[in-house]
Coordinates of C-alpha atoms and ligand atoms in Angstrom, one line a residue:
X25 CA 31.5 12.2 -0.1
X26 CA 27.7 12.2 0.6
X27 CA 26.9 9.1 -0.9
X28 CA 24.0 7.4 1.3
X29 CA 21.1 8.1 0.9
X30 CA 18.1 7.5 3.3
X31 CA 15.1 5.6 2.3
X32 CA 12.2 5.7 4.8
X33 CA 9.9 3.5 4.0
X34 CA 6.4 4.1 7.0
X35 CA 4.9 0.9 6.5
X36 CA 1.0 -0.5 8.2
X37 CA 3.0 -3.1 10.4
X38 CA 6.2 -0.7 10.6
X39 CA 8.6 1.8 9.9
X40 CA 11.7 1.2 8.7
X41 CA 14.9 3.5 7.4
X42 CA 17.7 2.2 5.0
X43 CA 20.4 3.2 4.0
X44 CA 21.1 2.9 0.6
X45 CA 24.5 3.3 -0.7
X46 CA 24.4 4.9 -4.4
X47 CA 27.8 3.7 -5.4
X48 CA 26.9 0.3 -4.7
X49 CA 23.0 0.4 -5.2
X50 CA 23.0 -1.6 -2.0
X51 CA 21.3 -1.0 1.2
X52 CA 24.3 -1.2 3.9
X53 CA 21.7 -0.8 7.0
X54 CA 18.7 -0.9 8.3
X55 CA 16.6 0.4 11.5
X56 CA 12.8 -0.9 11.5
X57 CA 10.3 -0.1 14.5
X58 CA 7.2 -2.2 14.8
X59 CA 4.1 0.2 14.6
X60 CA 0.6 -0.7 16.8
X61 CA -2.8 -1.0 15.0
X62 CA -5.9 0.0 17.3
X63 CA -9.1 -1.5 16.3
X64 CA -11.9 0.4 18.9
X65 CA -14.7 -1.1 17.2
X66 CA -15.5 -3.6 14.4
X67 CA -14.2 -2.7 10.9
X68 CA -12.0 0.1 12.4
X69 CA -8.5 0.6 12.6
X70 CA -6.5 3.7 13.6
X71 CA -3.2 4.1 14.4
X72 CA -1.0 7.0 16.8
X73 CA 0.1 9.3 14.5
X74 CA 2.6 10.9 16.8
X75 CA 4.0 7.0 17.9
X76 CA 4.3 6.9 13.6
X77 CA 6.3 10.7 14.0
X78 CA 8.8 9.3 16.7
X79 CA 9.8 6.5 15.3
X80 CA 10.1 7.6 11.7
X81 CA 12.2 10.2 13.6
X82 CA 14.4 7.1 15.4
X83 CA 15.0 5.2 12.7
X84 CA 16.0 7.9 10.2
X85 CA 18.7 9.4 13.1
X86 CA 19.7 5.7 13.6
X87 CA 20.5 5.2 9.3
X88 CA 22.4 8.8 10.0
X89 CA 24.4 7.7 13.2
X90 CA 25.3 4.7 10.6
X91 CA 26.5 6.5 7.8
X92 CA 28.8 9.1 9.6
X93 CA 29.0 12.9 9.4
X94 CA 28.6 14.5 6.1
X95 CA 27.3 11.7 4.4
X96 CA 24.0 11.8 3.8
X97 CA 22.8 13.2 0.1
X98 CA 19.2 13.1 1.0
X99 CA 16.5 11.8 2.6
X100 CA 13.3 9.5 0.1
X101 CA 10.5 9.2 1.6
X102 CA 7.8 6.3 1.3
X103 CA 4.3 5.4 3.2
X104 CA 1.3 3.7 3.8
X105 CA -1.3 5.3 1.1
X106 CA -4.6 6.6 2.2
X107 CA -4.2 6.9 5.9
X108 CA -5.5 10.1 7.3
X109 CA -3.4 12.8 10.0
X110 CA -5.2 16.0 10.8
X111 CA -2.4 18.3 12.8
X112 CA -2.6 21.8 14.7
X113 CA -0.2 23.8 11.9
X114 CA 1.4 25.9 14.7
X115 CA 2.6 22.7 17.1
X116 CA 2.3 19.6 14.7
X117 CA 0.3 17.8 17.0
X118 CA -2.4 15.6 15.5
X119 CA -5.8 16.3 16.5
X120 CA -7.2 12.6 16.5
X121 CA -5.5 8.6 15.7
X122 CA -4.3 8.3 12.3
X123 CA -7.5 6.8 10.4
X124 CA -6.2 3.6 8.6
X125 CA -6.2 2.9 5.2
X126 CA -7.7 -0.4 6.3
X127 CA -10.6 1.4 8.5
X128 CA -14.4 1.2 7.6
X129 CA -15.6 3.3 9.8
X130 CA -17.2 5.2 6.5
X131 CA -18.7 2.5 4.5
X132 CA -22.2 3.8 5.2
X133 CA -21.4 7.0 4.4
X134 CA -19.6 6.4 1.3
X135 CA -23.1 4.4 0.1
X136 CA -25.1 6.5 0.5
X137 CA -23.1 8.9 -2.4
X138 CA -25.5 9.1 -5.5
X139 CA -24.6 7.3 -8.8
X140 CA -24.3 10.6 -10.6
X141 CA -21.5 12.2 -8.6
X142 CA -19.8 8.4 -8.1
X143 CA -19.4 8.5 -11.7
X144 CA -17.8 11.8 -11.8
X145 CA -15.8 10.5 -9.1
X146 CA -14.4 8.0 -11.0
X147 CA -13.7 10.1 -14.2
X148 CA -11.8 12.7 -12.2
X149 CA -10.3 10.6 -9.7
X150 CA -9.6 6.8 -11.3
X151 CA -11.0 6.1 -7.7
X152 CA -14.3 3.9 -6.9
X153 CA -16.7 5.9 -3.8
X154 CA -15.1 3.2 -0.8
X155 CA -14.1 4.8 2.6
X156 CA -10.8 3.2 1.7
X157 CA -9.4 6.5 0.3
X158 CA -8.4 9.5 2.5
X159 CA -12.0 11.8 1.6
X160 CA -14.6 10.2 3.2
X161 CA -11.8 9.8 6.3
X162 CA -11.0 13.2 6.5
X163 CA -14.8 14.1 6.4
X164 CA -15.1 11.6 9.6
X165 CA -12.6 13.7 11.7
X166 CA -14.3 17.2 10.5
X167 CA -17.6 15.8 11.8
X168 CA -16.6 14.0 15.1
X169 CA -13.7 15.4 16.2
X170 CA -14.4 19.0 18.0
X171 CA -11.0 19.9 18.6
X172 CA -10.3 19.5 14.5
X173 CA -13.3 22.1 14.0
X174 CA -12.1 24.7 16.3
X175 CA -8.7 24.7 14.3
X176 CA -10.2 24.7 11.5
X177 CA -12.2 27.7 12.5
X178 CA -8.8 29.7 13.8
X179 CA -6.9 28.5 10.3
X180 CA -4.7 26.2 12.0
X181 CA -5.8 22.8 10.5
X182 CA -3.7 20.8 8.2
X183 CA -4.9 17.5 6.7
X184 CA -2.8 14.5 4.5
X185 CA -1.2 11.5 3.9
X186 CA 1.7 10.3 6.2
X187 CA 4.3 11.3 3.6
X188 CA 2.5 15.0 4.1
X189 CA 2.8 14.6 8.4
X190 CA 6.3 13.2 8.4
X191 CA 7.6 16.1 6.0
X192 CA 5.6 18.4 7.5
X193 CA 7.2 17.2 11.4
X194 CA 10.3 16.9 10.0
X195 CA 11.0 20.5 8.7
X196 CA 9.1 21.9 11.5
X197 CA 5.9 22.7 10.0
X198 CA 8.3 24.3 7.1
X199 CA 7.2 22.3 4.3
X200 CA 3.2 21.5 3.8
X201 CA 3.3 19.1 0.5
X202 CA 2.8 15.7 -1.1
X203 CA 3.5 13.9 -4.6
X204 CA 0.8 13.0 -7.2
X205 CA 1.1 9.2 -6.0
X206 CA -0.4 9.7 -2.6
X207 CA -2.3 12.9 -3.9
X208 CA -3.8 10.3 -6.5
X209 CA -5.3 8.1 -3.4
X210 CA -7.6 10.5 -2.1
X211 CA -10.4 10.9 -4.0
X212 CA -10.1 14.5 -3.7
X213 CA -7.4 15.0 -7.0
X214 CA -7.8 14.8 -10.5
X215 CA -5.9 12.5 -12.4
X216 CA -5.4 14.6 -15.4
X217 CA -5.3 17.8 -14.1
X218 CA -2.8 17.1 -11.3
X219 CA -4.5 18.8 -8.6
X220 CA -6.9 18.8 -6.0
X221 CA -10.0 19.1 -7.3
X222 CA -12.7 22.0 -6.2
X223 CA -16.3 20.3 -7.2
X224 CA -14.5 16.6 -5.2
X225 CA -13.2 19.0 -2.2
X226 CA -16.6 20.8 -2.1
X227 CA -18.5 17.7 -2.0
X228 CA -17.0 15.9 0.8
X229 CA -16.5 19.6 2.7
X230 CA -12.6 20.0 2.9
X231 CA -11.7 23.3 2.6
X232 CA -8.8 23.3 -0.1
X233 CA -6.7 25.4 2.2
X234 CA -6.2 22.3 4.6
X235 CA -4.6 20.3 2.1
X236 CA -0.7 20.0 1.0
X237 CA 0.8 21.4 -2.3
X238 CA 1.0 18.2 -4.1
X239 CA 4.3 17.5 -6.2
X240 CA 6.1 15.0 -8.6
X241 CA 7.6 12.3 -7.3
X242 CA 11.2 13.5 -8.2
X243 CA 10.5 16.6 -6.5
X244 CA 12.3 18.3 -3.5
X245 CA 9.9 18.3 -0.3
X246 CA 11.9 20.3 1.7
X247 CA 14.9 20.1 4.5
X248 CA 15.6 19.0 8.1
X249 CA 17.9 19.0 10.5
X250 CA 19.3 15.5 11.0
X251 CA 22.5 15.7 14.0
X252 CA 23.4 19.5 13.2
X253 CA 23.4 19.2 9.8
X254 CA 20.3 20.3 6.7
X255 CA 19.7 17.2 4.9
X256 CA 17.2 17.2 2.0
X257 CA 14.1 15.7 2.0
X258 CA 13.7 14.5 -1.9
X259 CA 11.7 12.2 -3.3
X260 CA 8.7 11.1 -2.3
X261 CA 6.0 8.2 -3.8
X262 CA 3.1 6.2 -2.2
X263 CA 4.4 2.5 -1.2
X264 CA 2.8 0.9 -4.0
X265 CA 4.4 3.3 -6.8
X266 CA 7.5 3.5 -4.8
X267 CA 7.7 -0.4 -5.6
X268 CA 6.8 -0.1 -8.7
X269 CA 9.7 2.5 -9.7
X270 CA 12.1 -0.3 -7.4
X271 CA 10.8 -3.1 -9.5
X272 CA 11.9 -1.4 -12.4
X273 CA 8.4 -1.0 -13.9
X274 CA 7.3 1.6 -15.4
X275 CA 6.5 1.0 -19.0
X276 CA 3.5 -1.1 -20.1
X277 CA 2.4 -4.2 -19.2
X278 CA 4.9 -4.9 -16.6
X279 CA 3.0 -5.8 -13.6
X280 CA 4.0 -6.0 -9.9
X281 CA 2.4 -7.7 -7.2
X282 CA 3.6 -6.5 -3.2
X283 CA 2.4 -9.1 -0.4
X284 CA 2.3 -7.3 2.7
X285 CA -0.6 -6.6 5.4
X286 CA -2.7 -6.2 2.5
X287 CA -1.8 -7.2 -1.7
X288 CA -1.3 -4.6 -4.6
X289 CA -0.9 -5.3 -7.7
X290 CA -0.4 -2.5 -10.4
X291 CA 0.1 -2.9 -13.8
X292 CA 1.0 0.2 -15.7
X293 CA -0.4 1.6 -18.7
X294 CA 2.0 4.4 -19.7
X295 CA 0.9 8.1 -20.4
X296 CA -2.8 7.3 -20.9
X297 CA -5.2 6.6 -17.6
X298 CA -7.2 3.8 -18.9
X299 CA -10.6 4.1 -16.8
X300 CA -11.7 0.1 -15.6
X301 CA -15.1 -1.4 -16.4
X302 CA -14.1 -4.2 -14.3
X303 CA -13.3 -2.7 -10.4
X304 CA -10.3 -1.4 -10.9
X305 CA -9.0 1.8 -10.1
X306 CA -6.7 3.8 -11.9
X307 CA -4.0 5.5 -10.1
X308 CA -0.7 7.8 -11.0
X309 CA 2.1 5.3 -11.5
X310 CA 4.7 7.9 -11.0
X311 CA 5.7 11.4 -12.2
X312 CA 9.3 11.7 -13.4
X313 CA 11.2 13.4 -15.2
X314 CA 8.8 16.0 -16.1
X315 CA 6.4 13.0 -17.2
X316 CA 3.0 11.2 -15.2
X317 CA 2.4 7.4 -15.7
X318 CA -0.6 6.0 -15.2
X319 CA -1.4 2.5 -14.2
X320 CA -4.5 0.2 -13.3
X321 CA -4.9 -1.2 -9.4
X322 CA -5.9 -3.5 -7.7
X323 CA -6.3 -4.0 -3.8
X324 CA -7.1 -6.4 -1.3
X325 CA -7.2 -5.2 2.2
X326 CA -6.1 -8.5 3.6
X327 CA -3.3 -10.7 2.4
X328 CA -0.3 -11.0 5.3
X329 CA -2.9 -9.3 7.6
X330 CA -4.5 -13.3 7.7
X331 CA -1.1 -15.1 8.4
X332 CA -0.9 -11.5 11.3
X333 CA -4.1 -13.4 12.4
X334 CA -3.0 -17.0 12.6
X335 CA -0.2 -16.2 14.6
X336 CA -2.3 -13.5 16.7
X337 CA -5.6 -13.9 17.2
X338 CA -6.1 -17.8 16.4
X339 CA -2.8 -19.0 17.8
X340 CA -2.1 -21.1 15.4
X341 CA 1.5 -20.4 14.4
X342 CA 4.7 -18.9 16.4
X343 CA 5.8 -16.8 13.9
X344 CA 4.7 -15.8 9.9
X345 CA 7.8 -17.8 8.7
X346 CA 6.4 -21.2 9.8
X347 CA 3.4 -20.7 7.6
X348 CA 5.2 -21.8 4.9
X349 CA 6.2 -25.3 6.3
X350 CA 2.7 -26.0 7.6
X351 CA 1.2 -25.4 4.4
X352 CA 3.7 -27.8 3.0
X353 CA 2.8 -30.8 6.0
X354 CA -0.9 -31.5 3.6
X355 CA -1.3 -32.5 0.2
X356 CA -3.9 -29.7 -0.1
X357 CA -6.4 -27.6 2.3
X358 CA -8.8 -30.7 2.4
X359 CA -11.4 -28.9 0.8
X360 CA -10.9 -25.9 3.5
X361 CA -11.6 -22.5 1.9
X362 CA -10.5 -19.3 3.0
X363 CA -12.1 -15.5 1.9
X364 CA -9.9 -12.8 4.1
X365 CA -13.1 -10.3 4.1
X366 CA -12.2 -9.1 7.7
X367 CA -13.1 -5.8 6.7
X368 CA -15.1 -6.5 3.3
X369 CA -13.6 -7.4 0.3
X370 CA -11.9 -4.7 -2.0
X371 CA -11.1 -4.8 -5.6
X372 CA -12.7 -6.4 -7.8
X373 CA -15.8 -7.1 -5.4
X374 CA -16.3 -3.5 -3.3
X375 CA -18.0 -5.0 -0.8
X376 CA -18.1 -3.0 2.3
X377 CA -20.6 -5.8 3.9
X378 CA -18.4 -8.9 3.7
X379 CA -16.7 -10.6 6.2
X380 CA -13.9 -13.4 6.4
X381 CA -15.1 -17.1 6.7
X382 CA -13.8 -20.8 6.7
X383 CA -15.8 -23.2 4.6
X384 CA -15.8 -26.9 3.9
X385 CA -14.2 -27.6 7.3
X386 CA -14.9 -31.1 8.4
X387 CA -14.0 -33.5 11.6
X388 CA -10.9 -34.0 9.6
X389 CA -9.6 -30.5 9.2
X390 CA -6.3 -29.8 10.7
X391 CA -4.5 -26.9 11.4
X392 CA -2.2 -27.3 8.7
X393 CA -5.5 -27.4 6.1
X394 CA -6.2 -23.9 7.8
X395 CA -3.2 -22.3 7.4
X396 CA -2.7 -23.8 3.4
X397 CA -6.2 -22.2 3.2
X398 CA -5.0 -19.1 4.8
X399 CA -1.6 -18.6 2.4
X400 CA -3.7 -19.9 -0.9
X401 CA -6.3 -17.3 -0.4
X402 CA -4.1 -14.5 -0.6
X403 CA -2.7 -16.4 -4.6
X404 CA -6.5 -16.4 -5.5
X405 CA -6.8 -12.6 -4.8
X406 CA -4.2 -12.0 -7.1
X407 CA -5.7 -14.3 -9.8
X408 CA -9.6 -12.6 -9.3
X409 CA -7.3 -8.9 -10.7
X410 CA -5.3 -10.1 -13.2
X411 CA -7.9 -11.1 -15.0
X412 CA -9.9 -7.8 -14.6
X413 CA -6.6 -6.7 -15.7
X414 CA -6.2 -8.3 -18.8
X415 CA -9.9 -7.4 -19.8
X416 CA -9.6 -3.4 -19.0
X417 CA -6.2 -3.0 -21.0
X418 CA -6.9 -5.6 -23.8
X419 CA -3.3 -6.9 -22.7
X420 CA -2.1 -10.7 -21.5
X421 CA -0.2 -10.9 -18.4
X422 CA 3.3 -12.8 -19.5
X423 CA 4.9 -12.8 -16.3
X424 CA 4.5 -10.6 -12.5
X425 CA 7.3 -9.2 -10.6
X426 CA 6.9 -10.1 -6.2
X427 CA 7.7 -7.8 -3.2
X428 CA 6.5 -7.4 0.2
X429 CA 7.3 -9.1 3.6
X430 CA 4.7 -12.5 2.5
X431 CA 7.0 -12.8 -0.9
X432 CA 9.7 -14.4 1.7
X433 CA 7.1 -18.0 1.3
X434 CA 8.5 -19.7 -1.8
X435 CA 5.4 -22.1 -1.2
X436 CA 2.8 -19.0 -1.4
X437 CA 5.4 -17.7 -4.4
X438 CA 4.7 -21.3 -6.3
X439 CA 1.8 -21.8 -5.5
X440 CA 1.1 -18.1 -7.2
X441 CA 2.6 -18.3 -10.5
X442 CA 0.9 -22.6 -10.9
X443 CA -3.2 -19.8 -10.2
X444 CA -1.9 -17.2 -12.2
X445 CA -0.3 -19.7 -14.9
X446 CA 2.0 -17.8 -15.4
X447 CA 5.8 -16.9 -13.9
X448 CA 6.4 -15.1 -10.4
X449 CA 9.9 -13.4 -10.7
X450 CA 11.1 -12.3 -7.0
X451 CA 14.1 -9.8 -7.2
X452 CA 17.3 -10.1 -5.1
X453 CA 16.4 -6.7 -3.5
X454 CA 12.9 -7.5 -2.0
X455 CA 13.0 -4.3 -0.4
X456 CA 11.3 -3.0 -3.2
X457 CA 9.4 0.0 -1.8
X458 CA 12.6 1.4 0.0
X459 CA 14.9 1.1 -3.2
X460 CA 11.3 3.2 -5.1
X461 CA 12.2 5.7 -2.6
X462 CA 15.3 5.8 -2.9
X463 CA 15.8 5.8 -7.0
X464 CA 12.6 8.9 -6.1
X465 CA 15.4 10.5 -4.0
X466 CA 18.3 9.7 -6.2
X467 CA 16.3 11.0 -9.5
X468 CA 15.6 14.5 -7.4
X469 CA 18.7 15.1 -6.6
X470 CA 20.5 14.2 -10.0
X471 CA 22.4 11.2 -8.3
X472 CA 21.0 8.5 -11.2
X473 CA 19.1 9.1 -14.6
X474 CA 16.1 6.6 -15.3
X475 CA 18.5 4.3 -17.2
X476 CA 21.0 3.4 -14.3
X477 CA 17.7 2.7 -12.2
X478 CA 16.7 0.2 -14.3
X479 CA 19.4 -1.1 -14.6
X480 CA 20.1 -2.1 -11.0
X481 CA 16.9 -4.8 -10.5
X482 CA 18.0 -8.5 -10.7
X483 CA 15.8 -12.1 -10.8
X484 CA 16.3 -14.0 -7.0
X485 CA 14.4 -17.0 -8.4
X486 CA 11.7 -17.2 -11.0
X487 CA 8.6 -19.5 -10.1
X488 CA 7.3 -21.2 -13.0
X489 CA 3.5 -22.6 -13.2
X490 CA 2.9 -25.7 -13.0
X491 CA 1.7 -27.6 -16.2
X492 CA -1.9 -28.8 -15.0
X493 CA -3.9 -25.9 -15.7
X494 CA -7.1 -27.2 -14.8
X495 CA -6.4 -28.6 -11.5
X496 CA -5.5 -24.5 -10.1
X497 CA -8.6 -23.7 -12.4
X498 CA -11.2 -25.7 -10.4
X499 CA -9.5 -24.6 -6.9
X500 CA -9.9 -21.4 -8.1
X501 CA -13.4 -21.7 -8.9
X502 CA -13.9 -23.6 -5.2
X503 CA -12.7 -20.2 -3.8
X504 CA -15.0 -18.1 -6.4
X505 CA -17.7 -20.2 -4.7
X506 CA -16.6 -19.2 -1.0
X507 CA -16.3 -15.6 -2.3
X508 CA -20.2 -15.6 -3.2
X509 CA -20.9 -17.0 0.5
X510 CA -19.3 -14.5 2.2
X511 CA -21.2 -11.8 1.0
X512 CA -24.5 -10.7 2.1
X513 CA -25.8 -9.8 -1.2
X514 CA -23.8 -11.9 -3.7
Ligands
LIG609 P1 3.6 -3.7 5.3 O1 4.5 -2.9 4.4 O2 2.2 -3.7 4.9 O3 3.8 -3.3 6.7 P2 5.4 -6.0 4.9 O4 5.7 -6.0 3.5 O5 6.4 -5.7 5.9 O6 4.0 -5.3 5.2 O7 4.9 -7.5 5.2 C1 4.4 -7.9 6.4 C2 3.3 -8.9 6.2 O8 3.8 -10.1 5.6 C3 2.7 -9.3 7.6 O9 1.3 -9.3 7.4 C4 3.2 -10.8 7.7 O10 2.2 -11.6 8.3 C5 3.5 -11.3 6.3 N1 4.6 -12.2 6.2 C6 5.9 -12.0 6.5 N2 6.6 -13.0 6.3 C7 5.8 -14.0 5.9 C8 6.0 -15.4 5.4 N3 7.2 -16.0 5.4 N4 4.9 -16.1 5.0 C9 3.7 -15.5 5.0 N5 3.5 -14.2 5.4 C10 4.5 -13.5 5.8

């Protein structure tokens, strides 16, 4: 009985394949590969596309291998939104690094566009002009990378997501698409219209012909050969949404918050997009079942990325775990504040200009204040969106629902729900953007209905806020304060 299904989640720090067992709604094993981040010059970061390829490829034949012959129904995919591949169409091979979701190397451009077609942008898109989304990357390679403009020239160029790569590799150039989700992180596709958009496309110069079909997240991408045998691919969702749908929530006013290299949280609005006044962006929640939801987001590029940098960079910790029990060693950071602006700050500021600092250290300050510092800045990045949040949809925030590899800190987790004031629920499946992918693949290939998805998410432990309101109030204000200093133009 084919009864596994394959969830590939390609991550920023790595790739991973699950298996997920649809009898059991369990994941019975797991093959992760670390991935490499290049970062050639200030504010960039790129990544090998064809080291992303090969191990995708590994870990998907080891989740096979695992299973057994004739067991796999079909094959979910997940990835890393916004991140750029341009590939020759005839060999696969991509024509430059992956550009990172992360990267900046676009900021000035994306100033310089004019209020009048940002605005139009925004209406079409739900997306805000920042060389965060895939357009203003994919103009970069068209410009400064000759060997893209020659294939371009012979018709051979092909341009996308990693979802759109990694199907496109693994049917052998076969199958050129993506889903709404990722499609919806571009700033080339209209929200409404579910399409690419000509007037967006023509602005930033990408011929529509170099870009994937895009289709609903329950759709069937296409087929591969996995150890002799043609295996579905089905099912495919940005990470963000793919948690989402894992979380269990899609109807309104359910938010989720994922804490991995960087922190998402989405909070869906149902059938209507509701356009922010407050730095949002408004994204396709998913498209199931013959039917889009829309939800607001919010992103800030660094949130594990800063514990990646303690242990890396700084030296200050062996491993991410320990974070947890040096935060716990001091009463509080000493009146150290962190602002993880390593390469400017995201939503709600969109400030290309910012970069990370330290204030209020003194003779006094400790490692431990540091890394408290570090872990409570990523809580306050959470608190400065839910309260755009609340204000775009006229909605209160009752409770958020955790994921991501920086959800594991129960003191980060606490320390959360006492800014937010509100409860953290972490799920027993934490894996939350695998199982997305998964239910995506399930849904496409008639394995579940939407009912027996969510019916599968259970509570792991429920942080509740602490009652002293005001205390997390005025650190949160303290960290306001750093915010405005590590700006050039606050
Ligand atoms: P991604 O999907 O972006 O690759 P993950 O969800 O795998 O990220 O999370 C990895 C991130 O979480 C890393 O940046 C790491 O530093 C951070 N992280 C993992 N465990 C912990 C922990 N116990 N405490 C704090 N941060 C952690």
């Amino acid at each position: 009985m084919r009864n596994y299904i394959i969830a590939l989640d390609a991550g920023t720090t790595s790739i991973r394949a699950f298996l997920y067992d649809t009898l059991s709604h369990a994941f019975v094993f797991r093959a992760q590969q670390e991935t490499e981040c290049s970062f050639p010059f200030p504010g960039w970061v790129e990544q090998d596309a064809e080291e992303i390829y090969s191990k995708a490829a590994l870990v998907v034949s080891r989740c096979a291998r695992a299973a057994g012959a004739g067991k796999i129904a079909g094959i979910g995919v997940t990835n890393q939104r916004e991140t750029v591949v341009m590939w020759n169409a005839e060999t696969g091979e991509p024509v430059a690094p992956a550009i990172v979701w992360q990267c900046r190397r676009t900021s000035e451009e994306c100033a310089k566009i004019p209020p009048e077609v940002a605005e139009r942008i925004k209406q079409k898109t739900g997306l805000l002009p920042d060389a965060y989304f895939s357009a203003s990357k994919m103009k970069w390679i068209l410009d400064n990378v000759p060997a893209a403009r020659d294939l371009l020239r012979e018709g051979k160029l092909r341009a996308g997501t990693i979802d759109s790569f990694l199907i496109c590799r693994f049917t052998e150039g076969r199958s050129f698409v993506t889903d709404y989700t990722n499609a919806s992180r571009t700033m080339l596709f209209g929200l409404k219209s579910l399409d690419w958009d000509e007037e967006l496309c023509a602005y930033f110069g990408i011929p529509r012909a170099i870009l994937p079909e895009a289709r609903p997240c329950d759709a069937r991408m296409g087929e591969m050969r996995l150890h002799g045998e043609t295996v579905p691919i089905a099912g495919d969702m940005g990470d963000q949404q793919a948690a989402l749908l894992g979380q269990a929530c899609l109807s309104e006013g359910d938010a989720k918050i994922t804490y991995g290299t960087g922190l998402f949280m989405l909070f869906p609005t149902g059938k209507t997009p509701v356009v922010s006044q407050n730095g949002l962006l408004t994204t396709v929640a998913g498209s199931i079942g013959g039917k889009t939801y829309y939800a607001l987001e919010g992103s800030v590029f660094h949130a594990g990325s800063g514990v990646q940098w303690l242990r890396d960079e700084m030296g200050l910790l062996e491993n991410a775990a320990e974070s947890e029990r040096l935060a716990r060693a001091v009463e509080d950071t000493g009146g150290v504040c962190f602002v993880p602006a390593f390469t400017g700050l995201g939503a709600p500021y969109w400030d290309p200009e910012a970069r990370a600092i330290l204030t209020g250290i003194t003779r006094g300050t400790r490692r431990e204040h540091v890394v408290r510092a570090v872990l409570e800045s990523i809580a306050y990045g959470a608190r400065d969106l839910s309260g755009c949040m609340e204000r775009d949809s006229g909605l209160r925030l009752l409770a958020v629902k955790c994921d991501g590899g920086a959800s594991a800190n129960d003191f980060l987790m606490q320390f959360q729900a006492d800014v937010l004031g509100i409860p953290v629920d972490r799920p027993a499946e934490r894996e939350s953007t695998a199982l997305g992918a998964a239910f995506a693949c399930a849904l496409a290939l008639g394995i579940h209905d939407e009912r027996e998805i969510a019916a599968v998410r259970r509570s792991e432990r429920c942080f509740l806020p602490a009652e002293d309101r005001a205390r997390f109030e005025a650190l949160y204000a303290a960290y306001c304060r750093a915010v405005s200093r590590a700006r050039l133009r606050p």
